Coordinates of C-alpha atoms and ligand atoms in Angstrom, one line a residue:
M180 CA -118.7 117.2 176.3
T181 CA -115.9 115.5 178.4
A182 CA -117.0 112.0 178.0
T183 CA -114.0 110.0 176.1
P184 CA -115.4 109.8 172.6
Q185 CA -116.5 106.6 171.5
P186 CA -116.4 105.0 168.0
T187 CA -119.6 105.9 166.2
S188 CA -121.7 103.6 163.8
Q189 CA -122.0 106.5 161.2
P190 CA -119.4 106.6 158.7
A191 CA -116.8 109.2 158.9
P192 CA -117.4 112.2 156.5
Q193 CA -115.0 111.9 153.5
Q194 CA -114.5 115.7 153.3
I195 CA -112.4 118.1 155.7
V196 CA -112.5 121.5 155.5
L197 CA -109.8 124.0 157.2
V198 CA -110.9 127.2 157.9
G199 CA -109.1 129.9 159.7
L200 CA -107.0 133.3 159.1
S201 CA -104.7 133.5 156.4
G202 CA -101.1 132.3 157.6
V203 CA -102.6 130.2 160.4
G204 CA -101.1 127.0 158.4
K205 CA -104.2 125.7 156.5
T206 CA -101.9 124.7 153.7
T207 CA -99.4 122.9 155.7
I208 CA -101.8 121.1 157.7
G209 CA -104.1 120.2 154.9
K210 CA -101.3 118.8 152.8
A211 CA -100.1 116.5 155.8
L212 CA -103.6 115.6 156.6
A213 CA -104.2 114.4 152.9
E214 CA -101.0 112.6 152.8
R215 CA -102.1 110.6 156.0
L216 CA -105.7 109.8 154.9
G217 CA -104.4 109.1 151.3
W218 CA -107.0 112.0 149.8
P219 CA -106.3 114.7 147.3
F220 CA -105.7 118.2 148.7
I221 CA -107.3 121.3 147.3
D222 CA -106.7 125.0 147.8
T223 CA -109.8 127.0 147.2
D224 CA -107.1 129.9 146.4
E225 CA -105.2 127.9 143.9
M226 CA -108.5 126.8 142.1
V227 CA -109.0 130.7 142.0
L228 CA -105.7 130.9 140.4
A229 CA -106.4 128.1 137.9
R230 CA -109.5 129.7 136.7
E231 CA -108.9 132.9 136.7
G232 CA -104.9 133.2 135.8
R233 CA -104.0 135.1 138.7
T234 CA -103.8 134.9 142.5
A235 CA -106.5 135.5 144.4
A236 CA -104.3 138.6 145.8
A237 CA -104.0 139.9 142.2
L238 CA -107.7 139.5 141.6
I239 CA -108.3 141.5 144.7
I240 CA -105.8 144.4 143.8
E241 CA -107.4 144.4 140.2
R242 CA -111.1 144.0 140.7
G243 CA -111.9 144.4 144.1
E244 CA -112.8 141.9 147.0
A245 CA -116.6 141.7 146.2
A246 CA -115.5 140.8 142.9
F247 CA -113.0 138.1 144.2
R248 CA -115.4 136.9 146.6
R249 CA -118.3 136.3 143.7
V250 CA -115.3 133.9 141.9
E251 CA -114.8 132.6 145.6
E252 CA -118.3 131.3 145.9
V253 CA -118.5 129.7 142.8
I254 CA -115.2 127.8 143.5
V255 CA -116.4 126.9 146.9
V256 CA -119.4 125.0 145.5
E257 CA -117.3 123.3 143.2
A258 CA -114.6 122.3 145.9
A259 CA -117.4 121.0 148.1
R260 CA -118.9 118.6 145.5
R261 CA -115.9 116.7 145.7
A262 CA -114.9 114.0 148.1
P263 CA -112.8 112.3 149.5
V264 CA -111.0 115.5 149.9
V265 CA -109.1 117.9 152.2
I266 CA -109.8 121.5 151.3
A267 CA -108.1 124.6 152.5
T268 CA -110.0 127.6 152.5
G269 CA -109.2 131.1 151.8
G270 CA -109.6 133.3 154.9
G271 CA -112.8 135.2 154.2
V272 CA -114.6 131.7 153.1
I273 CA -116.5 131.2 156.0
L274 CA -117.9 134.8 156.2
S275 CA -120.4 133.8 153.6
A276 CA -123.3 131.9 154.7
G277 CA -123.8 130.6 151.5
N278 CA -120.4 129.2 151.4
R279 CA -120.6 127.9 155.2
R280 CA -123.9 125.7 153.9
A281 CA -122.2 124.5 151.0
L282 CA -119.1 123.1 152.9
G283 CA -121.1 122.1 155.6
E284 CA -123.1 119.6 153.3
R285 CA -120.5 117.1 153.3
G286 CA -117.5 118.6 155.1
F287 CA -116.2 118.3 158.8
I288 CA -115.3 121.9 159.2
C289 CA -112.0 122.3 161.4
Y290 CA -111.1 125.8 162.9
L291 CA -107.3 126.4 163.0
D292 CA -106.8 129.2 165.7
A293 CA -103.6 131.2 166.6
T294 CA -103.3 134.4 167.9
P295 CA -102.6 137.5 165.2
S296 CA -99.3 138.0 167.2
E297 CA -98.4 134.4 166.4
I298 CA -99.6 134.3 162.7
A299 CA -97.6 137.7 162.2
R300 CA -94.6 136.1 163.6
R301 CA -94.7 132.9 161.4
L302 CA -95.8 134.5 157.9
P303 CA -93.0 136.1 156.6
S304 CA -90.4 133.3 157.3
E305 CA -92.8 131.0 155.5
G306 CA -92.4 133.1 152.6
Q307 CA -95.7 133.2 151.5
P308 CA -96.7 135.6 148.8
V309 CA -97.9 139.0 149.6
R310 CA -101.6 139.0 150.9
P311 CA -103.6 142.2 150.1
L312 CA -106.0 142.0 152.9
V313 CA -103.3 141.4 155.8
D314 CA -100.7 144.0 154.0
G315 CA -99.8 146.9 155.6
D316 CA -99.4 146.7 159.7
L317 CA -99.4 142.7 159.0
E318 CA -100.3 142.1 162.7
R319 CA -103.0 145.1 163.2
R320 CA -104.9 144.0 160.1
L321 CA -105.0 140.3 161.3
R322 CA -106.1 141.5 164.6
E323 CA -109.0 143.5 162.7
L324 CA -109.9 140.3 160.9
D325 CA -109.8 138.0 163.8
G326 CA -112.1 140.1 165.6
E327 CA -114.5 140.7 162.5
R328 CA -114.4 136.8 161.8
R329 CA -113.7 134.9 164.9
A330 CA -117.6 134.4 165.4
Y331 CA -118.0 132.9 162.0
Y332 CA -115.1 130.8 162.3
N333 CA -116.8 129.6 165.7
H334 CA -119.4 127.8 163.4
A335 CA -116.8 125.2 162.8
D336 CA -117.4 121.5 164.0
L337 CA -114.0 121.4 165.4
W338 CA -111.7 123.7 167.1
V339 CA -108.1 122.9 166.5
P340 CA -105.7 125.2 168.7
V341 CA -102.3 125.7 166.7
M342 CA -99.9 127.5 169.2
G343 CA -96.5 126.7 169.2
G344 CA -92.9 128.2 169.8
P345 CA -90.6 129.3 167.2
D346 CA -88.9 125.9 167.1
E347 CA -91.8 123.9 167.2
A348 CA -93.6 124.3 163.3
I349 CA -93.3 120.8 163.2
E350 CA -94.6 119.4 166.4
T351 CA -97.5 122.1 166.0
R352 CA -98.4 120.9 162.6
D353 CA -98.1 117.0 163.4
R354 CA -100.3 117.8 166.8
A355 CA -102.7 119.5 164.6
V356 CA -103.1 116.5 162.5
A357 CA -103.3 114.2 165.2
R358 CA -106.0 116.2 166.6
I359 CA -108.1 116.4 163.7
L360 CA -107.5 112.6 162.8
G361 CA -108.6 111.8 166.3
A362 CA -111.9 113.8 166.1
W363 CA -112.3 112.9 162.7
A364 CA -112.3 109.1 163.4
T365 CA -114.4 109.5 166.4
D366 CA -116.6 112.5 166.6
A367 CA -116.9 113.8 163.1
A368 CA -119.8 112.0 162.1
D369 CA -121.5 112.8 164.8
L370 CA -120.9 116.0 164.9
V371 CA -121.8 116.8 161.4
S372 CA -125.1 115.2 161.8
R373 CA -126.4 117.4 164.8
P374 CA -129.5 118.6 164.5
R375 CA -130.0 122.0 162.5
R376 CA -126.5 122.3 162.1
L377 CA -127.0 123.2 158.4
E378 CA -129.4 125.5 159.2
R379 CA -127.1 127.3 161.7
L380 CA -124.5 127.6 159.4
G381 CA -126.6 128.9 156.5
S382 CA -128.1 131.5 158.8
D383 CA -126.2 134.9 159.0
E384 CA -125.8 135.0 162.6
P385 CA -122.6 134.6 164.1
A386 CA -121.7 131.7 166.0
R387 CA -122.9 131.5 169.9
G388 CA -121.1 129.6 172.5
P389 CA -118.9 129.9 175.7
A390 CA -116.2 132.5 175.9
A391 CA -113.6 130.0 175.4
V392 CA -113.2 126.2 175.1
V393 CA -110.0 124.1 176.4
D394 CA -109.7 121.1 174.0
T395 CA -106.6 119.1 174.9
G396 CA -107.3 116.3 172.3
V397 CA -108.6 113.9 175.0
Q398 CA -110.8 116.3 176.7
R399 CA -113.1 119.2 175.6
Y400 CA -114.7 121.5 178.2
P401 CA -116.2 125.2 177.8
I402 CA -115.3 128.2 179.9
W403 CA -118.8 130.4 180.3
V404 CA -117.9 134.0 181.3
A405 CA -120.9 136.1 181.9
P406 CA -122.7 138.1 184.7
G407 CA -125.3 135.9 186.7
E408 CA -123.4 132.6 185.3
L409 CA -123.7 130.8 188.9
R410 CA -127.6 131.0 188.5
R411 CA -127.3 128.9 185.3
L412 CA -125.6 126.2 186.9
P413 CA -128.4 123.4 186.7
D414 CA -128.5 124.3 182.8
R415 CA -124.9 124.2 182.3
L416 CA -124.6 121.0 184.1
Q417 CA -127.5 119.6 181.5
Q418 CA -125.3 120.9 178.6
I419 CA -122.2 119.1 179.5
G420 CA -124.1 115.6 180.4
L421 CA -124.0 115.8 184.1
A422 CA -127.3 116.4 185.2
G423 CA -129.0 114.1 187.4
R424 CA -125.8 113.3 189.4
R425 CA -125.4 114.5 193.0
V426 CA -122.8 117.4 193.5
F427 CA -120.1 117.6 196.4
L428 CA -119.8 121.4 196.9
I429 CA -116.4 122.5 198.3
S430 CA -115.9 126.1 199.4
D431 CA -114.4 128.1 201.8
T432 CA -115.2 130.4 205.1
N433 CA -115.1 133.6 203.1
V434 CA -117.0 132.4 199.7
M435 CA -119.9 130.7 201.8
E436 CA -120.5 133.6 203.6
A437 CA -120.8 135.8 200.4
H438 CA -122.4 133.6 198.1
G439 CA -123.7 130.5 199.9
R440 CA -127.1 131.6 199.7
T441 CA -127.1 132.0 196.2
V442 CA -125.4 128.7 195.6
A443 CA -128.0 126.8 197.8
D444 CA -131.0 128.5 195.9
V445 CA -129.5 127.6 192.8
L446 CA -129.2 124.0 193.8
D447 CA -132.5 123.8 195.5
T448 CA -134.4 125.4 192.5
G449 CA -132.6 123.0 190.0
R450 CA -133.6 120.1 192.5
I451 CA -129.9 119.1 192.4
A452 CA -128.9 116.7 195.7
G453 CA -125.9 116.8 197.4
A454 CA -123.7 118.0 200.3
S455 CA -121.2 120.8 200.8
Y456 CA -117.6 121.1 202.7
V457 CA -116.7 124.5 204.1
I458 CA -113.0 124.9 204.7
P459 CA -111.0 127.6 206.3
A460 CA -110.1 130.2 203.9
G461 CA -106.5 130.7 203.0
E462 CA -103.5 129.0 201.5
A463 CA -102.9 127.1 204.6
S464 CA -105.9 125.0 203.7
K465 CA -104.1 123.9 200.7
T466 CA -102.6 120.6 202.3
Q467 CA -102.5 116.9 202.2
R468 CA -104.4 116.8 205.7
M469 CA -107.2 119.0 204.4
A470 CA -107.3 116.7 201.1
G471 CA -107.6 113.7 203.7
E472 CA -110.3 115.5 205.4
L473 CA -112.3 115.8 202.2
Y474 CA -111.9 112.2 201.0
R475 CA -113.3 111.3 204.5
W476 CA -116.2 113.5 204.0
L477 CA -116.7 112.1 200.7
A478 CA -116.7 108.6 201.8
G479 CA -119.1 109.1 204.7
E480 CA -121.3 110.6 202.1
R481 CA -120.7 107.9 199.5
A482 CA -119.7 109.8 196.7
E483 CA -119.5 107.7 193.7
R484 CA -117.3 108.3 190.5
R485 CA -119.8 109.4 188.5
D486 CA -120.8 112.5 190.9
V487 CA -119.8 115.7 190.6
I488 CA -117.4 117.9 192.7
L489 CA -118.1 121.6 192.3
A490 CA -115.3 123.9 193.7
L491 CA -116.4 127.4 194.4
G492 CA -113.8 129.8 195.4
G493 CA -110.5 131.4 194.8
G494 CA -107.0 129.7 193.8
V495 CA -106.7 127.7 197.0
V496 CA -110.1 126.0 196.5
C497 CA -109.7 125.4 192.9
D498 CA -106.4 123.8 193.5
L499 CA -107.5 121.9 196.4
A500 CA -110.9 120.7 195.0
G501 CA -109.1 119.7 191.6
Y502 CA -106.6 117.6 193.4
V503 CA -109.2 115.6 195.2
A504 CA -111.2 115.3 192.2
A505 CA -108.3 114.2 190.6
T506 CA -107.5 111.3 193.0
Y507 CA -110.8 110.5 194.9
L508 CA -111.9 107.2 193.3
R509 CA -109.2 107.8 190.7
G510 CA -111.0 110.6 189.2
M511 CA -114.4 112.5 189.8
A512 CA -115.7 115.2 187.4
I513 CA -115.1 118.6 188.6
V514 CA -116.8 121.9 187.6
Q515 CA -114.8 125.2 188.5
L516 CA -117.1 128.0 189.9
P517 CA -114.1 130.4 190.3
T518 CA -115.0 133.8 192.5
S519 CA -111.5 135.7 192.0
V520 CA -110.2 137.4 189.0
L521 CA -107.2 135.5 189.4
A522 CA -109.0 132.3 189.7
M523 CA -111.0 132.8 186.7
N524 CA -108.2 133.6 184.7
D525 CA -105.6 131.1 185.9
A526 CA -106.3 128.5 188.3
A527 CA -109.7 127.4 187.3
I528 CA -108.3 126.6 183.7
G529 CA -105.8 124.6 182.6
G530 CA -106.0 121.0 184.6
K531 CA -102.7 121.8 187.1
V532 CA -104.2 121.0 190.2
A533 CA -102.2 120.5 193.5
V534 CA -101.5 121.0 197.3
D535 CA -98.8 122.6 199.3
L536 CA -95.8 120.7 201.2
P537 CA -93.9 122.3 204.1
E538 CA -91.1 122.2 201.3
G539 CA -92.9 124.3 198.7
K540 CA -96.1 125.3 197.0
N541 CA -97.8 123.0 194.8
L542 CA -95.3 120.1 195.1
V543 CA -98.0 117.4 195.0
G544 CA -100.6 117.5 192.4
A545 CA -101.7 116.2 189.0
F546 CA -103.2 117.4 185.5
H547 CA -106.8 116.8 186.1
Q548 CA -109.2 119.2 183.5
P549 CA -112.5 120.1 184.8
A550 CA -115.6 119.5 182.9
A551 CA -116.5 123.1 182.8
V552 CA -115.5 126.7 184.1
L553 CA -118.2 128.9 185.1
S554 CA -116.9 132.5 185.8
D555 CA -119.7 134.7 187.1
V556 CA -118.1 138.2 187.0
S557 CA -121.0 139.6 189.1
V558 CA -119.6 137.7 192.4
L559 CA -116.5 139.8 191.8
K560 CA -118.4 142.7 193.4
T561 CA -117.6 141.3 197.0
L562 CA -114.3 140.8 196.5
P563 CA -112.1 142.6 198.5
R564 CA -110.1 145.5 196.8
R565 CA -106.8 143.9 197.2
M566 CA -107.9 140.6 195.8
H567 CA -110.0 142.2 193.1
I568 CA -106.4 144.0 191.8
E569 CA -104.3 141.2 192.2
G570 CA -106.1 139.0 189.9
F571 CA -105.3 141.7 186.9
A572 CA -102.0 140.9 187.0
E573 CA -102.4 137.5 185.2
V574 CA -105.1 139.3 182.8
I575 CA -102.1 141.9 181.9
K576 CA -99.8 139.1 181.5
H577 CA -101.8 137.5 179.2
A578 CA -102.0 140.8 177.0
F579 CA -98.2 141.2 177.1
I580 CA -97.3 137.6 175.8
L581 CA -100.1 137.2 173.4
D582 CA -102.6 140.0 172.6
P583 CA -101.8 143.5 171.8
G584 CA -105.5 143.9 171.2
L585 CA -106.3 142.9 174.9
L586 CA -103.7 145.2 175.8
D587 CA -105.3 148.3 174.2
T588 CA -108.4 147.2 176.1
L589 CA -107.0 147.2 179.6
E590 CA -105.1 150.3 178.9
A591 CA -108.5 152.2 177.6
N592 CA -110.3 150.9 180.7
A593 CA -107.8 150.4 183.6
R594 CA -109.3 152.8 185.9
S595 CA -112.8 151.2 185.9
L596 CA -111.6 147.6 185.7
A597 CA -109.3 148.4 188.8
A598 CA -112.0 150.1 190.7
G599 CA -114.6 147.3 190.2
T600 CA -117.2 149.9 188.6
A601 CA -116.3 148.4 185.1
D602 CA -119.5 147.6 183.4
P603 CA -120.0 144.0 183.8
E604 CA -120.4 143.1 180.2
L605 CA -117.1 144.8 179.7
L606 CA -115.7 142.8 182.5
A607 CA -116.9 139.7 181.2
Q608 CA -115.4 140.4 177.6
V609 CA -112.0 141.2 179.3
I610 CA -112.1 138.0 181.3
G611 CA -113.6 136.0 178.5
R612 CA -110.7 137.0 176.4
S613 CA -108.2 136.5 179.0
S614 CA -109.7 132.8 179.6
H615 CA -109.6 132.3 175.7
L616 CA -105.7 133.0 175.6
K617 CA -105.2 130.9 178.6
A618 CA -107.3 128.2 177.0
L619 CA -105.5 128.1 173.6
I620 CA -102.2 127.9 175.3
V621 CA -103.2 124.9 177.7
S622 CA -104.9 123.2 174.9
S623 CA -101.8 123.4 172.2
D624 CA -99.6 122.0 175.0
P625 CA -101.8 120.4 177.8
Q626 CA -98.7 119.0 179.6
E627 CA -96.5 121.9 179.5
R628 CA -93.8 120.5 177.2
G629 CA -93.6 123.6 175.0
I630 CA -95.1 126.7 174.8
R631 CA -97.3 126.5 177.8
A632 CA -94.1 127.7 179.5
I633 CA -94.8 131.1 178.5
L634 CA -97.7 131.7 180.8
N635 CA -94.8 131.6 183.4
Y636 CA -93.9 135.4 182.4
G637 CA -92.9 137.2 185.2
H638 CA -93.4 134.2 187.6
T639 CA -89.5 133.3 187.9
I640 CA -88.9 136.3 189.8
G641 CA -92.3 136.5 191.2
H642 CA -92.6 133.2 192.6
A643 CA -89.0 133.5 194.1
I644 CA -90.3 136.8 195.9
E645 CA -93.2 135.2 197.1
Q646 CA -91.2 132.2 198.6
A647 CA -88.3 134.6 200.1
T648 CA -91.2 136.6 201.9
G649 CA -93.3 133.3 203.3
Y650 CA -95.9 133.9 201.3
T651 CA -96.9 136.6 203.7
E652 CA -96.1 140.0 202.0
Y653 CA -97.1 139.9 198.6
M654 CA -100.4 138.1 197.0
H655 CA -99.5 135.8 194.2
G656 CA -100.7 138.7 191.4
E657 CA -98.7 141.4 193.2
A658 CA -95.4 139.3 192.6
V659 CA -96.2 138.4 189.4
A660 CA -96.4 142.3 188.5
I661 CA -93.2 142.8 190.1
G662 CA -91.5 139.7 188.2
M663 CA -92.8 141.1 185.1
M664 CA -91.0 144.4 185.6
G665 CA -87.9 142.1 186.6
A666 CA -88.3 140.2 183.3
G667 CA -88.8 143.5 181.3
R668 CA -85.6 144.8 182.6
I669 CA -83.6 141.9 181.7
A670 CA -85.3 141.9 178.3
V671 CA -83.8 145.5 177.3
E672 CA -80.4 145.0 179.0
L673 CA -80.2 141.8 176.5
G674 CA -81.2 144.3 174.1
I675 CA -84.1 142.2 172.6
L676 CA -86.8 144.5 173.8
D677 CA -87.4 148.2 173.3
A678 CA -87.7 150.0 176.9
T679 CA -91.1 151.7 175.5
V680 CA -92.4 148.2 176.0
V681 CA -91.5 148.3 179.8
D682 CA -92.7 151.9 180.1
R683 CA -96.2 150.6 178.8
Q684 CA -96.0 147.7 181.0
S685 CA -95.1 149.8 184.2
D686 CA -97.8 152.5 183.2
L687 CA -100.4 149.9 183.1
L688 CA -99.4 147.8 185.9
R689 CA -99.3 151.3 188.1
S690 CA -102.7 152.3 186.9
F691 CA -103.9 149.2 188.4
G692 CA -102.6 150.0 191.5
L693 CA -100.2 146.7 191.0
P694 CA -96.6 147.1 192.4
L695 CA -93.6 147.6 190.4
I696 CA -90.8 146.9 193.1
A697 CA -90.3 144.9 196.2
P698 CA -88.5 147.9 198.4
G699 CA -86.0 146.2 201.0
I700 CA -86.7 142.4 200.0
N701 CA -84.0 140.0 200.7
V702 CA -81.9 140.1 197.7
R703 CA -79.9 137.0 198.7
A704 CA -83.2 135.3 199.7
V705 CA -84.8 135.7 196.2
I706 CA -82.0 134.7 194.2
E707 CA -81.8 131.5 196.4
A708 CA -85.4 130.9 195.8
M709 CA -84.4 131.3 192.1
Q710 CA -81.5 129.0 192.3
R711 CA -83.4 126.3 193.8
D712 CA -85.9 126.6 190.8
K713 CA -82.8 126.3 188.7
K714 CA -82.1 122.6 190.0
V715 CA -85.6 121.7 188.9
E716 CA -84.7 123.3 185.5
Q717 CA -82.1 120.9 184.9
G718 CA -79.5 123.4 185.8
R719 CA -80.5 126.6 184.0
M720 CA -82.4 129.2 185.2
R721 CA -85.1 129.7 182.6
F722 CA -86.9 133.3 181.9
V723 CA -89.7 134.0 179.9
L724 CA -88.9 137.5 178.0
L725 CA -90.7 139.7 175.8
E726 CA -89.4 140.4 172.3
G727 CA -92.2 143.0 171.8
V728 CA -96.1 142.7 172.9
G729 CA -97.5 139.6 171.8
R730 CA -93.8 138.0 171.3
T731 CA -92.0 135.7 173.9
V732 CA -88.9 133.8 173.9
V733 CA -87.8 131.5 176.6
R734 CA -84.2 132.0 177.5
G735 CA -82.0 129.8 179.5
D736 CA -78.6 131.8 179.1
V737 CA -79.7 135.1 181.4
P738 CA -76.2 135.8 182.9
E739 CA -76.5 135.4 186.4
D740 CA -75.1 139.1 187.4
L741 CA -77.6 140.7 185.3
V742 CA -80.3 138.5 187.2
S743 CA -78.8 139.8 190.5
R744 CA -78.6 143.6 189.2
T745 CA -82.2 143.1 188.3
V746 CA -83.5 141.8 191.7
Q747 CA -81.0 144.7 193.5
S748 CA -83.1 147.1 191.3
L749 CA -86.4 145.8 192.4
A750 CA -85.2 145.9 195.8
R751 CA -84.2 149.1 195.9
G752 CA -86.9 150.7 193.9
Ligands
LIG148 N1 -105.0 125.0 187.4 C1 -104.2 126.3 186.7 C2 -103.3 125.7 185.7 O1 -103.6 124.4 185.0 O2 -102.7 126.6 185.0

């Protein structure tokens, strides 16, 4: 799945079909694709208008959705006969097995994906006509549709993330076009000729697949999230084309004590050959010296570039093993097996790997995406309580910056999630959703040139608090929680955020047992730490702020006295 796509001998399909929620950009991206390919562009909603003399919207209002769907099915069959062509489909086309199969006969089906909050933000500014299925509370309705349809959209041959900041509409469109054209030229012929594809498209079953996928346009990898996932390791290695390789397991003392036996059993049963190296648990291991030890171990074991590194552990192991995998032999495959809530939602996903220097954290690193991430939520049972809780700060962060639906779920289940008594399926659903959000952002902006910066919500003050306290007092998630409260206050003072959102944020963080303040912290040291960051940011302190749940803005113009007052208020409590 991660191998560089090789051009295939089969001809590329002469029909590209775009599916996804209303407002995600199917028309804009479809027209741009058609222009690049020199193909005609058609839109099934436009065909409805031509045939019925009224818009899809009017038809639904006048004759009801069922009648509209019948007209749409006839139109889909007609559209599917044409080639070459780019077809933009109405948002609900993919719900019908008949439509899916008709479009799958000749088409390369691409699913354009963005969060409902992002689509709602874009919709009014695009001057779109009223859409009856997304009328009312637009965002809420989009969320419902997203929930109902995602599993059917996932039947598509290609997943195309289209998240972008408010000023990045053109870049977002061009990136999506480049992704689709790249995949069309290299992978599409193989993807559309997969065994039993048409049968699957034509069945009534929703698509089955991993909880999330990262697709950077160069690499594509699955994130599986489920209880018992570790035991599936041999099958997963097979699925991603890494069976039969030797594995080099890197873990730490704590994790090996808790899960070493299980992993050894899994590797034995799967007849997977390899070796393991156990580092002392803790941030102090995330150094170039430790990386050097690991290089020498790999050299002694005669590890080859085709072999695989397995990282079993929390953030330190994910980052260190990732750094070693990025650099040893100029890059080996790595499979991340995160064992903490924090690592499952953050460190294991995204490809940023690094070691620390005495001068600062994560100063030496690389972008090196894993071949897969396996998040076994059953291992979280053995996590110490404080570590368990801190990880939810990143989940809560994802909810506030991207997903009001996830926020509702967290609010409804805070007690059991925080106590570690939640049903494993619920835990898997929450971590899966949060992983999907991170994957969506990373896939939209793998090198952090734009929208990926929003993942730093709460981190400007949070990192500074960690640094000012020598990384000993606050765990990362705790510092991020305090940083989120700081960012919330700044946004309210700037007049861009309603105070009720900050109340919601503090209530949720509190109900998870996360800190909201850093009493007695050295304010000057925190500000200085932020100012050091400021140099790195070309002279501007950058804050990710909320304008509402699911709506972020990056501001480089927050007045210094407001920052200073905010940190003081966090220190006072
Ligand atoms: N490895 C963490 C990230 O890429 O964000």
